[in-house]
Tab-separated table of C-alpha atoms in Angstrom:
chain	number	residue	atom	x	y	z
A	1	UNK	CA	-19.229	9.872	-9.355
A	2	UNK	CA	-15.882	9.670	-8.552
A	3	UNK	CA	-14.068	12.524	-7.453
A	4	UNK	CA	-10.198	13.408	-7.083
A	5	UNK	CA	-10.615	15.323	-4.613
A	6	UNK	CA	-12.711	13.326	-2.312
A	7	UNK	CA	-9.570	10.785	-2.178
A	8	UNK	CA	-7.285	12.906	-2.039
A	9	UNK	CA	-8.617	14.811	1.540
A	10	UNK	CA	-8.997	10.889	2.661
A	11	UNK	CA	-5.349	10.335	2.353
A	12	UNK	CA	-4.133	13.695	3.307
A	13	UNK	CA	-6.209	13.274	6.659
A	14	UNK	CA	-5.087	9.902	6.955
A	15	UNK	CA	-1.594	11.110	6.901
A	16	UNK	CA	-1.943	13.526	9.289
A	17	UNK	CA	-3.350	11.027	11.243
A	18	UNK	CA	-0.775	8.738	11.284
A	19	UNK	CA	1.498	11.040	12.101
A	20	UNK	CA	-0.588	12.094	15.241
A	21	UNK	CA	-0.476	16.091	14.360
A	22	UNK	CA	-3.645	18.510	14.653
A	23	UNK	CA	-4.833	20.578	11.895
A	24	UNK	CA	-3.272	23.360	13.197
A	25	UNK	CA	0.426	21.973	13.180
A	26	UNK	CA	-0.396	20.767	9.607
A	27	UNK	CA	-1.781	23.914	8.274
A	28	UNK	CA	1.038	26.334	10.137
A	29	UNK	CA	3.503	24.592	8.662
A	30	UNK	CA	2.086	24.374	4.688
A	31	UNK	CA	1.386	28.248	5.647
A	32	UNK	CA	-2.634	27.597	4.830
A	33	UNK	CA	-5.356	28.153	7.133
A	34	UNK	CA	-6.735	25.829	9.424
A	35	UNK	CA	-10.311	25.636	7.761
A	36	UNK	CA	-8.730	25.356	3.899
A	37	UNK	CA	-6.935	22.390	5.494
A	38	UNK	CA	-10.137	21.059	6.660
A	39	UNK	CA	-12.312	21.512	4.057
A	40	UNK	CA	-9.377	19.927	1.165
A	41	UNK	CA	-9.481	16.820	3.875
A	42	UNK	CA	-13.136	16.556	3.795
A	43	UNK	CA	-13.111	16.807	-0.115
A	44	UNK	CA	-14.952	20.043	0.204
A	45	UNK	CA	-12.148	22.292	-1.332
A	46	UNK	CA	-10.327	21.511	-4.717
A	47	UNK	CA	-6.677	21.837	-3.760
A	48	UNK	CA	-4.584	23.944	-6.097
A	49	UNK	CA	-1.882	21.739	-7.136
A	50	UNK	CA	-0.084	24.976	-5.293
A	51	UNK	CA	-1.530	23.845	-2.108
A	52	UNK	CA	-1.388	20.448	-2.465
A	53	UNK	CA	2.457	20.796	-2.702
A	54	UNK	CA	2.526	22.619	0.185
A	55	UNK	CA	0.328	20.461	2.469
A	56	UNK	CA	2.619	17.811	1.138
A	57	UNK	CA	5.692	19.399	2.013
A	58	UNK	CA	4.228	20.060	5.935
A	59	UNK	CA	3.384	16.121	6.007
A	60	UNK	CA	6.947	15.334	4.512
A	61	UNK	CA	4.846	13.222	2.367
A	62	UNK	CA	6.166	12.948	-1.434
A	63	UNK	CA	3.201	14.289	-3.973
A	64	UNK	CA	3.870	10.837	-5.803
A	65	UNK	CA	3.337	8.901	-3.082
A	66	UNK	CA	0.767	10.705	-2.101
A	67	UNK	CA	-1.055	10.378	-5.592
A	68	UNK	CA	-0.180	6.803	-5.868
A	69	UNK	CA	-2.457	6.217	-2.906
A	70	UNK	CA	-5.114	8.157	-3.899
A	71	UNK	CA	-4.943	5.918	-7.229
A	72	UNK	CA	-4.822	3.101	-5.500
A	73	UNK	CA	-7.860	3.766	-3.582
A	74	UNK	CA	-9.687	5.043	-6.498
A	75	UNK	CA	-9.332	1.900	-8.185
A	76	UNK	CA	-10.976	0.407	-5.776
A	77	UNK	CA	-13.721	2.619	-5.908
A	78	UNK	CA	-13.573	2.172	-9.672
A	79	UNK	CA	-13.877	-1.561	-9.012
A	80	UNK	CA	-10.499	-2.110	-10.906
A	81	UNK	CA	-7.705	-4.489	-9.283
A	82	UNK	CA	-5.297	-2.543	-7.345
A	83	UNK	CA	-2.216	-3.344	-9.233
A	84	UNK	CA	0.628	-5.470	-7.817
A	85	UNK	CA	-1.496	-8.175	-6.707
A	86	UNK	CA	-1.624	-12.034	-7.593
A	87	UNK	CA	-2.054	-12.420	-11.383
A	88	UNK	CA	-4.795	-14.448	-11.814
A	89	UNK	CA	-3.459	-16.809	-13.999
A	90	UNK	CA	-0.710	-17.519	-10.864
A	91	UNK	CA	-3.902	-17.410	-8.257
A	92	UNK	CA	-6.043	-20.014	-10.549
A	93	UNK	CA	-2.661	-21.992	-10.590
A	94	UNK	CA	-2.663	-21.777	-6.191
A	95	UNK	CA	-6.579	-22.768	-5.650
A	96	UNK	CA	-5.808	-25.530	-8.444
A	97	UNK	CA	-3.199	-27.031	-6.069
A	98	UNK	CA	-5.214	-26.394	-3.087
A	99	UNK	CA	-8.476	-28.066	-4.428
A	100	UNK	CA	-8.700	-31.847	-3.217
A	101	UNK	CA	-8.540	-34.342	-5.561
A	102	UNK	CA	-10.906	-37.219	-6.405
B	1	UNK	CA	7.798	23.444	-7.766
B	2	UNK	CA	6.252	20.130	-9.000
B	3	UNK	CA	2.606	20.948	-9.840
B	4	UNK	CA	0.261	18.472	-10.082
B	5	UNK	CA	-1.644	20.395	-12.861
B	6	UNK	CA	0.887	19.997	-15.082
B	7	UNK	CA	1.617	16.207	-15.318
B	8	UNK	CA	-2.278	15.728	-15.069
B	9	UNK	CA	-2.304	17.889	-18.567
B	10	UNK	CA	0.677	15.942	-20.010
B	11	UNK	CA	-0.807	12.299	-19.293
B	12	UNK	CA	-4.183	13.096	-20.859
B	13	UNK	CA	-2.646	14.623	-23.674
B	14	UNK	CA	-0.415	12.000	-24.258
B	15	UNK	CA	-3.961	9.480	-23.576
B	16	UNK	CA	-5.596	11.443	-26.130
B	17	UNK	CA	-2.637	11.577	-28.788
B	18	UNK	CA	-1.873	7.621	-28.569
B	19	UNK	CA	-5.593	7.765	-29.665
B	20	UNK	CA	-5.092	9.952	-32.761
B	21	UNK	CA	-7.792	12.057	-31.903
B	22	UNK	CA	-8.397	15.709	-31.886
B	23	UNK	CA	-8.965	18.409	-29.183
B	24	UNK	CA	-12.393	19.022	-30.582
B	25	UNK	CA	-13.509	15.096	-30.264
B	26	UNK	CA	-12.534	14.232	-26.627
B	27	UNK	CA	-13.882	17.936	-25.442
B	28	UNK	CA	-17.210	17.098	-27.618
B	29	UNK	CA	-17.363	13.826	-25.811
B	30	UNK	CA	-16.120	14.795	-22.474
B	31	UNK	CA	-18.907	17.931	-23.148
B	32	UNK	CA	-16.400	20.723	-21.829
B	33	UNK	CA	-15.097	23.310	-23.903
B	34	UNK	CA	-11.970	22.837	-26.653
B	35	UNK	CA	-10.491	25.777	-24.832
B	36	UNK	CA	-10.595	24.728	-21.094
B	37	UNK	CA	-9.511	20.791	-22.671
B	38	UNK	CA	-6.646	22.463	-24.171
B	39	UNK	CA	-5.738	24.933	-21.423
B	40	UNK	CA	-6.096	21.779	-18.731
B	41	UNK	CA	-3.683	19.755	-21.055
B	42	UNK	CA	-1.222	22.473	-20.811
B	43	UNK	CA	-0.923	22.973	-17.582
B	44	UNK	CA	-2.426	26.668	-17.297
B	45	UNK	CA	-6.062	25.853	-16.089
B	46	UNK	CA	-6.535	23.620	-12.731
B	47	UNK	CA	-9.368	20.746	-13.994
B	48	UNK	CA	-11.926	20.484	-11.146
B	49	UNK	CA	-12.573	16.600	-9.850
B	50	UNK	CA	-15.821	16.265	-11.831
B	51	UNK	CA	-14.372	17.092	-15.400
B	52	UNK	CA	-10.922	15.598	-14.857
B	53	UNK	CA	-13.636	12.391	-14.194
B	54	UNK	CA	-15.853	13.611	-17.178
B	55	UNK	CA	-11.894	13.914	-19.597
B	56	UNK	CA	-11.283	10.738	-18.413
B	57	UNK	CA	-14.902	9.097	-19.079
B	58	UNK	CA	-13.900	10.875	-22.731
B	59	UNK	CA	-10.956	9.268	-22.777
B	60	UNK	CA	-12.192	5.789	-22.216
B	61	UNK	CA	-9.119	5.592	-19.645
B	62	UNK	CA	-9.747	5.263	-15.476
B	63	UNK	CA	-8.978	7.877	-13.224
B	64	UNK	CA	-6.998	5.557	-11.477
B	65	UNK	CA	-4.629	4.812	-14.356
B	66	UNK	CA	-4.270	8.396	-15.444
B	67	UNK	CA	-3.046	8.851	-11.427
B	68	UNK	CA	-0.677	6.388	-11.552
B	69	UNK	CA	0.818	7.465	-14.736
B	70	UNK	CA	1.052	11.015	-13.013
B	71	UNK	CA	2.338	9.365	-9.932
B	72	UNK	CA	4.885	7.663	-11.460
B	73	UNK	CA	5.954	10.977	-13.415
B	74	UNK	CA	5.951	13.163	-10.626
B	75	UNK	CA	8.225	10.383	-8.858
B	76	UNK	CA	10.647	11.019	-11.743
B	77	UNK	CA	10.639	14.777	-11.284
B	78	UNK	CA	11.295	14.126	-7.372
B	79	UNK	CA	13.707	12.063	-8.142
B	80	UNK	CA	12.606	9.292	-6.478
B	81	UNK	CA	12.675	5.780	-7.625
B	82	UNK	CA	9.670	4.702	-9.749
B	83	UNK	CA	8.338	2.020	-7.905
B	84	UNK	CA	8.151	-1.508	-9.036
B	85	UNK	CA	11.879	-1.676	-10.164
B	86	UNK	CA	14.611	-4.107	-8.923
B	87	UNK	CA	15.174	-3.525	-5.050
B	88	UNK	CA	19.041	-2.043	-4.500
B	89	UNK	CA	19.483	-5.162	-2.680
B	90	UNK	CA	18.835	-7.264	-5.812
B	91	UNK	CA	20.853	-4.997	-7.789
B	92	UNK	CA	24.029	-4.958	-5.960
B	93	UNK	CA	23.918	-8.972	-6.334
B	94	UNK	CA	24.088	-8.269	-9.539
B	95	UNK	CA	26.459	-6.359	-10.252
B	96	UNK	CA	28.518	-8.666	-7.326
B	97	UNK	CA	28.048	-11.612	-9.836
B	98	UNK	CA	29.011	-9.869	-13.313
B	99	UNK	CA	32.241	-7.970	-11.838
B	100	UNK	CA	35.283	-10.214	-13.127
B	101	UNK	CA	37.119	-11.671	-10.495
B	102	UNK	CA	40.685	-11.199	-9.959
């Protein structure tokens, strides 16, 4: 099953990551403990959408773009086409071209 | 402060009312309760990852969709830019080329 939560610690962590901080600079400044922090990032804690604003806040990380990740990488779990891409009408079009003829 | 509870409960009510149907059906079929279904569309109950999945499954509409829709309308309450939309680049050119001259 699919769970919200489960993508959202993935791109919280990820986040943090990038950004090259430790738990503990993340959860001091969202004003959370350290092991809350950990356990939302390893999508053993439901957030409150509370605490999800907060962690948020401490990554400076807008909770839209935030959740547009987390959609993004759900619909690839859901097996769905990430959105944006190629139409395939356009792509069919490209490997038409491509194919060699006779 | 932008909760994420809240536009979750919004875009499944507004999933559930474009399909004319009735608290009782999608909690029947999503096999939760008519009163958490109608306290998760209002905002006032957080809906844990497995029956925001199971509301969802109810609603015949991915979890990934419903995200993005609540993405996109927590990026309006941030006042950010919905993504997607002419770049400010484009736009300017725009306008350059409809201003009258002289």
């Amino acid at each position: 099953m699919i769970l919200l939560r489960d993508h959202i610690g993935d791109v919280l962590r990820d986040a943090r990551g990038r950004q090259g901080r430790t738990l503990r600079e993340v959860s001091t400044a969202a004003r959370i403990s350290l092991g809350y922090l950990s356990e939302v990032e390893r999508g053993v804690k439901e957030p409150s959408s509370e605490l999800l604003t907060a962690i948020c806040g401490a990554l400076d990380a807008p909770l839209s773009t935030v959740l547009r990740d987390v959609s993004d990488r759900i619909a690839f779990a859901e097996g769905l086409r990430v959105p944006d891409v190629v139409p395939p009408e356009l792509l069919a079009g490209l490997f038409h071209e491509v194919t060699p003829v006779g």
